[in-house]
Amino acid sequence: MTGLRSGETPRAAEIKVLPEPPGLPDPLPEPAVADLRLETVLGALSDPLRLRIVRRLLLESEEFDHTCGWFGLDRPKSSLTHHFRALREAGVTRQRQYGLERRSHVRVADLNARFPGLLDLVAAWTPGRAPGLPKEGSS
């Protein structure tokens, strides 16, 4: 790693936490903070596509929450539905229904309370190029 002195560790990327706007719809069913389990969260994050989704939400969010179209993923809608549901059911993201679309954001405060440092690791992760995934930083 360039620019680091011996013994220094790389700095984690800065996680964006945008304020919750007023008048949001109720969230879809999700586990309570006390029910979040590390093995379940890690299982959801073990898929490279889901890990990339969470990392992008943490680092590049332009709004409080985003539709799956914002990610620019070249996957069938049924596949994306599965991945976003897996993240929500594990407690990693919160989803809300806005008419016909669902929008997601990372449960930063909840995950930091249960698993301090986990989201910093996700933000610091450097994704490799996997088939079917857009290059990092492209929409």
GROMACS .gro file of N, CA and C in nm:
model
  417
    1MET      N    1   0.084  -0.117   0.000
    1MET     CA    2   0.000   0.000   0.000
    1MET      C    3   0.089   0.123   0.000
    2THR      N    4   0.063   0.211  -0.087
    2THR     CA    5   0.145   0.331  -0.095
    2THR      C    6   0.096   0.436   0.001
    3GLY      N    7   0.186   0.519   0.048
    3GLY     CA    8   0.149   0.629   0.135
    3GLY      C    9   0.135   0.592   0.281
    4LEU      N   10   0.154   0.464   0.315
    4LEU     CA   11   0.143   0.422   0.453
    4LEU      C   12   0.282   0.395   0.508
    5ARG      N   13   0.303   0.437   0.632
    5ARG     CA   14   0.427   0.406   0.701
    5ARG      C   15   0.417   0.268   0.760
    6SER      N   16   0.530   0.212   0.795
    6SER     CA   17   0.533   0.080   0.858
    6SER      C   18   0.445   0.080   0.983
    7GLY      N   19   0.358  -0.020   0.993
    7GLY     CA   20   0.272  -0.033   1.110
    7GLY      C   21   0.140   0.041   1.098
    8GLU      N   22   0.124   0.128   0.999
    8GLU     CA   23  -0.002   0.200   0.982
    8GLU      C   24  -0.103   0.111   0.909
    9THR      N   25  -0.227   0.131   0.941
    9THR     CA   26  -0.333   0.059   0.871
    9THR      C   27  -0.407   0.157   0.781
   10PRO      N   28  -0.465   0.107   0.671
   10PRO     CA   29  -0.538   0.197   0.582
   10PRO      C   30  -0.659   0.255   0.653
   11ARG      N   31  -0.693   0.377   0.619
   11ARG     CA   32  -0.810   0.444   0.675
   11ARG      C   33  -0.936   0.394   0.609
   12ALA      N   34  -1.037   0.373   0.688
   12ALA     CA   35  -1.165   0.329   0.634
   12ALA      C   36  -1.230   0.443   0.558
   13ALA      N   37  -1.301   0.407   0.453
   13ALA     CA   38  -1.375   0.507   0.378
   13ALA      C   39  -1.483   0.565   0.469
   14GLU      N   40  -1.522   0.688   0.443
   14GLU     CA   41  -1.621   0.753   0.527
   14GLU      C   42  -1.762   0.709   0.489
   15ILE      N   43  -1.834   0.660   0.587
   15ILE     CA   44  -1.972   0.614   0.568
   15ILE      C   45  -2.064   0.735   0.570
   16LYS      N   46  -2.151   0.741   0.469
   16LYS     CA   47  -2.248   0.850   0.462
   16LYS      C   48  -2.373   0.811   0.541
   17VAL      N   49  -2.412   0.895   0.633
   17VAL     CA   50  -2.537   0.875   0.706
   17VAL      C   51  -2.622   0.999   0.684
   18LEU      N   52  -2.722   0.984   0.600
   18LEU     CA   53  -2.809   1.097   0.567
   18LEU      C   54  -2.927   1.100   0.664
   19PRO      N   55  -2.974   1.219   0.700
   19PRO     CA   56  -3.086   1.227   0.796
   19PRO      C   57  -3.214   1.169   0.738
   20GLU      N   58  -3.293   1.112   0.826
   20GLU     CA   59  -3.420   1.053   0.786
   20GLU      C   60  -3.519   1.165   0.758
   21PRO      N   61  -3.573   1.171   0.635
   21PRO     CA   62  -3.671   1.276   0.604
   21PRO      C   63  -3.804   1.249   0.675
   22PRO      N   64  -3.882   1.353   0.697
   22PRO     CA   65  -4.013   1.334   0.761
   22PRO      C   66  -4.111   1.265   0.667
   23GLY      N   67  -4.210   1.201   0.725
   23GLY     CA   68  -4.320   1.144   0.647
   23GLY      C   69  -4.287   1.017   0.571
   24LEU      N   70  -4.190   0.938   0.619
   24LEU     CA   71  -4.155   0.814   0.550
   24LEU      C   72  -4.263   0.708   0.572
   25PRO      N   73  -4.283   0.621   0.472
   25PRO     CA   74  -4.372   0.507   0.495
   25PRO      C   75  -4.311   0.415   0.601
   26ASP      N   76  -4.394   0.333   0.663
   26ASP     CA   77  -4.343   0.236   0.760
   26ASP      C   78  -4.248   0.138   0.691
   27PRO      N   79  -4.145   0.092   0.763
   27PRO     CA   80  -4.056  -0.007   0.702
   27PRO      C   81  -4.124  -0.142   0.686
   28LEU      N   82  -4.076  -0.219   0.591
   28LEU     CA   83  -4.122  -0.357   0.574
   28LEU      C   84  -4.072  -0.439   0.693
   29PRO      N   85  -4.130  -0.557   0.717
   29PRO     CA   86  -4.088  -0.638   0.831
   29PRO      C   87  -3.937  -0.665   0.831
   30GLU      N   88  -3.877  -0.652   0.949
   30GLU     CA   89  -3.733  -0.670   0.965
   30GLU      C   90  -3.706  -0.714   1.108
   31PRO      N   91  -3.591  -0.773   1.135
   31PRO     CA   92  -3.562  -0.812   1.274
   31PRO      C   93  -3.537  -0.689   1.362
   32ALA      N   94  -3.577  -0.701   1.488
   32ALA     CA   95  -3.547  -0.596   1.586
   32ALA      C   96  -3.396  -0.594   1.612
   33VAL      N   97  -3.347  -0.483   1.661
   33VAL     CA   98  -3.203  -0.469   1.687
   33VAL      C   99  -3.154  -0.583   1.777
   34ALA      N  100  -3.227  -0.614   1.883
   34ALA     CA  101  -3.186  -0.719   1.976
   34ALA      C  102  -3.183  -0.857   1.911
   35ASP      N  103  -3.255  -0.873   1.800
   35ASP     CA  104  -3.262  -1.003   1.732
   35ASP      C  105  -3.159  -1.017   1.619
   36LEU      N  106  -3.080  -0.914   1.592
   36LEU     CA  107  -2.979  -0.923   1.488
   36LEU      C  108  -2.873  -1.024   1.532
   37ARG      N  109  -2.841  -1.117   1.442
   37ARG     CA  110  -2.743  -1.222   1.472
   37ARG      C  111  -2.625  -1.208   1.376
   38LEU      N  112  -2.507  -1.216   1.432
   38LEU     CA  113  -2.386  -1.197   1.352
   38LEU      C  114  -2.378  -1.297   1.238
   39GLU      N  115  -2.409  -1.423   1.263
   39GLU     CA  116  -2.398  -1.523   1.158
   39GLU      C  117  -2.497  -1.497   1.045
   40THR      N  118  -2.613  -1.442   1.077
   40THR     CA  119  -2.712  -1.410   0.975
   40THR      C  120  -2.668  -1.290   0.892
   41VAL      N  121  -2.617  -1.188   0.959
   41VAL     CA  122  -2.567  -1.068   0.890
   41VAL      C  123  -2.449  -1.105   0.801
   42LEU      N  124  -2.354  -1.183   0.854
   42LEU     CA  125  -2.238  -1.223   0.774
   42LEU      C  126  -2.280  -1.312   0.658
   43GLY      N  127  -2.381  -1.396   0.679
   43GLY     CA  128  -2.432  -1.479   0.570
   43GLY      C  129  -2.487  -1.394   0.457
   44ALA      N  130  -2.562  -1.289   0.492
   44ALA     CA  131  -2.617  -1.199   0.389
   44ALA      C  132  -2.505  -1.125   0.317
   45LEU      N  133  -2.401  -1.087   0.391
   45LEU     CA  134  -2.290  -1.011   0.331
   45LEU      C  135  -2.190  -1.101   0.259
   46SER      N  136  -2.206  -1.232   0.270
   46SER     CA  137  -2.109  -1.323   0.206
   46SER      C  138  -2.126  -1.328   0.054
   47ASP      N  139  -2.239  -1.283   0.004
   47ASP     CA  140  -2.260  -1.279  -0.141
   47ASP      C  141  -2.196  -1.151  -0.195
   48PRO      N  142  -2.109  -1.162  -0.297
   48PRO     CA  143  -2.039  -1.042  -0.348
   48PRO      C  144  -2.132  -0.932  -0.397
   49LEU      N  145  -2.244  -0.969  -0.458
   49LEU     CA  146  -2.338  -0.867  -0.506
   49LEU      C  147  -2.400  -0.793  -0.389
   50ARG      N  148  -2.442  -0.864  -0.287
   50ARG     CA  149  -2.502  -0.799  -0.170
   50ARG      C  150  -2.400  -0.714  -0.095
   51LEU      N  151  -2.278  -0.763  -0.085
   51LEU     CA  152  -2.172  -0.685  -0.020
   51LEU      C  153  -2.148  -0.555  -0.096
   52ARG      N  154  -2.149  -0.564  -0.227
   52ARG     CA  155  -2.130  -0.445  -0.311
   52ARG      C  156  -2.248  -0.348  -0.296
   53ILE      N  157  -2.370  -0.400  -0.287
   53ILE     CA  158  -2.489  -0.315  -0.268
   53ILE      C  159  -2.475  -0.237  -0.138
   54VAL      N  160  -2.440  -0.305  -0.031
   54VAL     CA  161  -2.429  -0.240   0.100
   54VAL      C  162  -2.315  -0.139   0.099
   55ARG      N  163  -2.203  -0.175   0.041
   55ARG     CA  164  -2.090  -0.081   0.034
   55ARG      C  165  -2.127   0.045  -0.042
   56ARG      N  166  -2.198   0.029  -0.152
   56ARG     CA  167  -2.238   0.146  -0.231
   56ARG      C  168  -2.335   0.233  -0.153
   57LEU      N  169  -2.430   0.172  -0.084
   57LEU     CA  170  -2.521   0.251  -0.001
   57LEU      C  171  -2.446   0.326   0.108
   58LEU      N  172  -2.345   0.264   0.165
   58LEU     CA  173  -2.268   0.328   0.272
   58LEU      C  174  -2.185   0.446   0.222
   59LEU      N  175  -2.129   0.434   0.103
   59LEU     CA  176  -2.031   0.532   0.056
   59LEU      C  177  -2.083   0.631  -0.047
   60GLU      N  178  -2.185   0.594  -0.122
   60GLU     CA  179  -2.224   0.676  -0.236
   60GLU      C  180  -2.369   0.724  -0.234
   61SER      N  181  -2.439   0.705  -0.125
   61SER     CA  182  -2.580   0.743  -0.122
   61SER      C  183  -2.598   0.890  -0.157
   62GLU      N  184  -2.690   0.914  -0.247
   62GLU     CA  185  -2.722   1.050  -0.290
   62GLU      C  186  -2.848   1.101  -0.221
   63GLU      N  187  -2.927   1.007  -0.171
   63GLU     CA  188  -3.052   1.036  -0.102
   63GLU      C  189  -3.059   0.946   0.021
   64PHE      N  190  -3.162   0.963   0.101
   64PHE     CA  191  -3.178   0.881   0.221
   64PHE      C  192  -3.189   0.733   0.186
   65ASP      N  193  -3.267   0.700   0.084
   65ASP     CA  194  -3.281   0.561   0.041
   65ASP      C  195  -3.286   0.554  -0.111
   66HIS      N  196  -3.265   0.434  -0.165
   66HIS     CA  197  -3.252   0.418  -0.310
   66HIS      C  198  -3.330   0.298  -0.361
   67THR      N  199  -3.379   0.311  -0.485
   67THR     CA  200  -3.444   0.200  -0.553
   67THR      C  201  -3.335   0.108  -0.608
   68CYS      N  202  -3.373  -0.014  -0.644
   68CYS     CA  203  -3.272  -0.107  -0.698
   68CYS      C  204  -3.219  -0.058  -0.832
   69GLY      N  205  -3.296   0.025  -0.905
   69GLY     CA  206  -3.248   0.080  -1.032
   69GLY      C  207  -3.128   0.172  -1.016
   70TRP      N  208  -3.113   0.236  -0.901
   70TRP     CA  209  -3.002   0.327  -0.876
   70TRP      C  210  -2.866   0.256  -0.884
   71PHE      N  211  -2.866   0.126  -0.855
   71PHE     CA  212  -2.742   0.051  -0.850
   71PHE      C  213  -2.689   0.014  -0.989
   72GLY      N  214  -2.775   0.016  -1.091
   72GLY     CA  215  -2.732  -0.017  -1.226
   72GLY      C  216  -2.687  -0.161  -1.242
   73LEU      N  217  -2.752  -0.252  -1.173
   73LEU     CA  218  -2.712  -0.393  -1.176
   73LEU      C  219  -2.778  -0.463  -1.293
   74ASP      N  220  -2.699  -0.540  -1.364
   74ASP     CA  221  -2.745  -0.614  -1.481
   74ASP      C  222  -2.789  -0.753  -1.438
   75ARG      N  223  -2.901  -0.758  -1.369
   75ARG     CA  224  -2.956  -0.883  -1.318
   75ARG      C  225  -3.106  -0.882  -1.339
   76PRO      N  226  -3.169  -0.999  -1.350
   76PRO     CA  227  -3.315  -1.004  -1.360
   76PRO      C  228  -3.380  -0.948  -1.234
   77LYS      N  229  -3.498  -0.891  -1.250
   77LYS     CA  230  -3.568  -0.831  -1.137
   77LYS      C  231  -3.590  -0.932  -1.024
   78SER      N  232  -3.620  -1.057  -1.059
   78SER     CA  233  -3.643  -1.160  -0.957
   78SER      C  234  -3.517  -1.185  -0.875
   79SER      N  235  -3.402  -1.181  -0.939
   79SER     CA  236  -3.275  -1.199  -0.870
   79SER      C  237  -3.247  -1.083  -0.775
   80LEU      N  238  -3.271  -0.962  -0.822
   80LEU     CA  239  -3.249  -0.844  -0.738
   80LEU      C  240  -3.345  -0.844  -0.620
   81THR      N  241  -3.470  -0.882  -0.643
   81THR     CA  242  -3.568  -0.891  -0.535
   81THR      C  243  -3.516  -0.985  -0.427
   82HIS      N  244  -3.463  -1.099  -0.469
   82HIS     CA  245  -3.408  -1.197  -0.375
   82HIS      C  246  -3.294  -1.136  -0.292
   83HIS      N  247  -3.201  -1.068  -0.356
   83HIS     CA  248  -3.085  -1.011  -0.286
   83HIS      C  249  -3.126  -0.901  -0.189
   84PHE      N  250  -3.215  -0.813  -0.231
   84PHE     CA  251  -3.260  -0.705  -0.142
   84PHE      C  252  -3.341  -0.761  -0.024
   85ARG      N  253  -3.421  -0.864  -0.048
   85ARG     CA  254  -3.496  -0.928   0.061
   85ARG      C  255  -3.401  -0.996   0.159
   86ALA      N  256  -3.297  -1.063   0.108
   86ALA     CA  257  -3.199  -1.128   0.196
   86ALA      C  258  -3.131  -1.027   0.288
   87LEU      N  259  -3.096  -0.911   0.234
   87LEU     CA  260  -3.034  -0.806   0.315
   87LEU      C  261  -3.131  -0.754   0.421
   88ARG      N  262  -3.257  -0.733   0.383
   88ARG     CA  263  -3.358  -0.683   0.477
   88ARG      C  264  -3.387  -0.786   0.585
   89GLU      N  265  -3.408  -0.911   0.546
   89GLU     CA  266  -3.442  -1.014   0.644
   89GLU      C  267  -3.327  -1.043   0.740
   90ALA      N  268  -3.204  -1.019   0.698
   90ALA     CA  269  -3.088  -1.036   0.786
   90ALA      C  270  -3.072  -0.916   0.880
   91GLY      N  271  -3.140  -0.806   0.848
   91GLY     CA  272  -3.130  -0.686   0.930
   91GLY      C  273  -3.024  -0.588   0.885
   92VAL      N  274  -2.968  -0.610   0.767
   92VAL     CA  275  -2.863  -0.521   0.716
   92VAL      C  276  -2.922  -0.393   0.660
   93THR      N  277  -3.032  -0.406   0.587
   93THR     CA  278  -3.096  -0.288   0.528
   93THR      C  279  -3.238  -0.276   0.580
   94ARG      N  280  -3.291  -0.157   0.562
   94ARG     CA  281  -3.432  -0.128   0.591
   94ARG      C  282  -3.494  -0.092   0.457
   95GLN      N  283  -3.609  -0.150   0.429
   95GLN     CA  284  -3.680  -0.119   0.304
   95GLN      C  285  -3.815  -0.059   0.336
   96ARG      N  286  -3.855   0.035   0.251
   96ARG     CA  287  -3.987   0.096   0.260
   96ARG      C  288  -4.052   0.089   0.122
   97GLN      N  289  -4.183   0.076   0.123
   97GLN     CA  290  -4.261   0.070   0.000
   97GLN      C  291  -4.310   0.210  -0.034
   98TYR      N  292  -4.276   0.258  -0.153
   98TYR     CA  293  -4.322   0.387  -0.205
   98TYR      C  294  -4.405   0.355  -0.329
   99GLY      N  295  -4.534   0.341  -0.313
   99GLY     CA  296  -4.616   0.304  -0.428
   99GLY      C  297  -4.574   0.167  -0.479
  100LEU      N  298  -4.527   0.161  -0.603
  100LEU     CA  299  -4.487   0.034  -0.662
  100LEU      C  300  -4.339   0.001  -0.644
  101GLU      N  301  -4.262   0.092  -0.586
  101GLU     CA  302  -4.119   0.065  -0.572
  101GLU      C  303  -4.079   0.055  -0.425
  102ARG      N  304  -3.972  -0.021  -0.405
  102ARG     CA  305  -3.914  -0.033  -0.271
  102ARG      C  306  -3.779   0.038  -0.273
  103ARG      N  307  -3.752   0.107  -0.163
  103ARG     CA  308  -3.625   0.176  -0.149
  103ARG      C  309  -3.554   0.124  -0.024
  104SER      N  310  -3.423   0.123  -0.031
  104SER     CA  311  -3.342   0.064   0.076
  104SER      C  312  -3.239   0.161   0.128
  105HIS      N  313  -3.204   0.143   0.256
  105HIS     CA  314  -3.087   0.207   0.314
  105HIS      C  315  -3.032   0.115   0.421
  106VAL      N  316  -2.906   0.134   0.456
  106VAL     CA  317  -2.839   0.049   0.554
  106VAL      C  318  -2.880   0.093   0.695
  107ARG      N  319  -2.903  -0.003   0.781
  107ARG     CA  320  -2.938   0.024   0.921
  107ARG      C  321  -2.808   0.052   0.999
  108VAL      N  322  -2.746   0.164   0.971
  108VAL     CA  323  -2.615   0.197   1.025
  108VAL      C  324  -2.616   0.198   1.178
  109ALA      N  325  -2.706   0.273   1.239
  109ALA     CA  326  -2.707   0.284   1.385
  109ALA      C  327  -2.732   0.148   1.450
  110ASP      N  328  -2.826   0.071   1.396
  110ASP     CA  329  -2.858  -0.060   1.453
  110ASP      C  330  -2.739  -0.155   1.443
  111LEU      N  331  -2.675  -0.160   1.326
  111LEU     CA  332  -2.562  -0.252   1.308
  111LEU      C  333  -2.441  -0.208   1.389
  112ASN      N  334  -2.418  -0.077   1.398
  112ASN     CA  335  -2.306  -0.029   1.480
  112ASN      C  336  -2.328  -0.059   1.628
  113ALA      N  337  -2.454  -0.055   1.672
  113ALA     CA  338  -2.484  -0.085   1.812
  113ALA      C  339  -2.459  -0.233   1.843
  114ARG      N  340  -2.496  -0.321   1.752
  114ARG     CA  341  -2.481  -0.466   1.774
  114ARG      C  342  -2.342  -0.518   1.739
  115PHE      N  343  -2.284  -0.465   1.630
  115PHE     CA  344  -2.157  -0.518   1.579
  115PHE      C  345  -2.062  -0.404   1.546
  116PRO      N  346  -2.007  -0.338   1.648
  116PRO     CA  347  -1.919  -0.223   1.624
  116PRO      C  348  -1.804  -0.259   1.530
  117GLY      N  349  -1.783  -0.174   1.430
  117GLY     CA  350  -1.673  -0.192   1.336
  117GLY      C  351  -1.707  -0.272   1.212
  118LEU      N  352  -1.818  -0.344   1.212
  118LEU     CA  353  -1.854  -0.426   1.097
  118LEU      C  354  -1.872  -0.343   0.971
  119LEU      N  355  -1.948  -0.234   0.982
  119LEU     CA  356  -1.973  -0.151   0.863
  119LEU      C  357  -1.846  -0.080   0.817
  120ASP      N  358  -1.755  -0.050   0.909
  120ASP     CA  359  -1.626   0.007   0.869
  120ASP      C  360  -1.550  -0.092   0.781
  121LEU      N  361  -1.557  -0.220   0.815
  121LEU     CA  362  -1.492  -0.323   0.734
  121LEU      C  363  -1.555  -0.333   0.596
  122VAL      N  364  -1.689  -0.325   0.592
  122VAL     CA  365  -1.759  -0.330   0.463
  122VAL      C  366  -1.718  -0.209   0.378
  123ALA      N  367  -1.714  -0.091   0.439
  123ALA     CA  368  -1.677   0.031   0.366
  123ALA      C  369  -1.533   0.025   0.318
  124ALA      N  370  -1.445  -0.038   0.394
  124ALA     CA  371  -1.303  -0.044   0.358
  124ALA      C  372  -1.273  -0.156   0.258
  125TRP      N  373  -1.368  -0.245   0.236
  125TRP     CA  374  -1.350  -0.358   0.144
  125TRP      C  375  -1.325  -0.308   0.003
  126THR      N  376  -1.231  -0.369  -0.065
  126THR     CA  377  -1.204  -0.335  -0.205
  126THR      C  378  -1.261  -0.446  -0.292
  127PRO      N  379  -1.367  -0.416  -0.364
  127PRO     CA  380  -1.431  -0.521  -0.444
  127PRO      C  381  -1.348  -0.562  -0.563
  128GLY      N  382  -1.354  -0.691  -0.591
  128GLY     CA  383  -1.295  -0.742  -0.714
  128GLY      C  384  -1.401  -0.739  -0.823
  129ARG      N  385  -1.362  -0.760  -0.944
  129ARG     CA  386  -1.457  -0.761  -1.056
  129ARG      C  387  -1.515  -0.900  -1.068
  130ALA      N  388  -1.645  -0.912  -1.049
  130ALA     CA  389  -1.714  -1.040  -1.063
  130ALA      C  390  -1.803  -1.034  -1.187
  131PRO      N  391  -1.823  -1.146  -1.254
  131PRO     CA  392  -1.908  -1.147  -1.373
  131PRO      C  393  -2.047  -1.095  -1.342
  132GLY      N  394  -2.099  -1.009  -1.431
  132GLY     CA  395  -2.234  -0.958  -1.418
  132GLY      C  396  -2.248  -0.837  -1.329
  133LEU      N  397  -2.138  -0.793  -1.266
  133LEU     CA  398  -2.143  -0.677  -1.180
  133LEU      C  399  -2.079  -0.558  -1.250
  134PRO      N  400  -2.137  -0.440  -1.236
  134PRO     CA  401  -2.074  -0.321  -1.296
  134PRO      C  402  -1.947  -0.289  -1.221
  135LYS      N  403  -1.856  -0.219  -1.287
  135LYS     CA  404  -1.733  -0.175  -1.221
  135LYS      C  405  -1.769  -0.084  -1.107
  136GLU      N  406  -1.689  -0.088  -1.000
  136GLU     CA  407  -1.713  -0.004  -0.883
  136GLU      C  408  -1.714   0.142  -0.924
  137GLY      N  409  -1.812   0.216  -0.875
  137GLY     CA  410  -1.823   0.358  -0.905
  137GLY      C  411  -1.906   0.389  -1.028
  138SER      N  412  -1.942   0.286  -1.107
  138SER     CA  413  -2.028   0.313  -1.222
  138SER      C  414  -2.172   0.289  -1.183
  139SER      N  415  -2.264   0.359  -1.247
  139SER     CA  416  -2.405   0.342  -1.211
  139SER      C  417  -2.475   0.256  -1.309
   0.00000   0.00000   0.00000
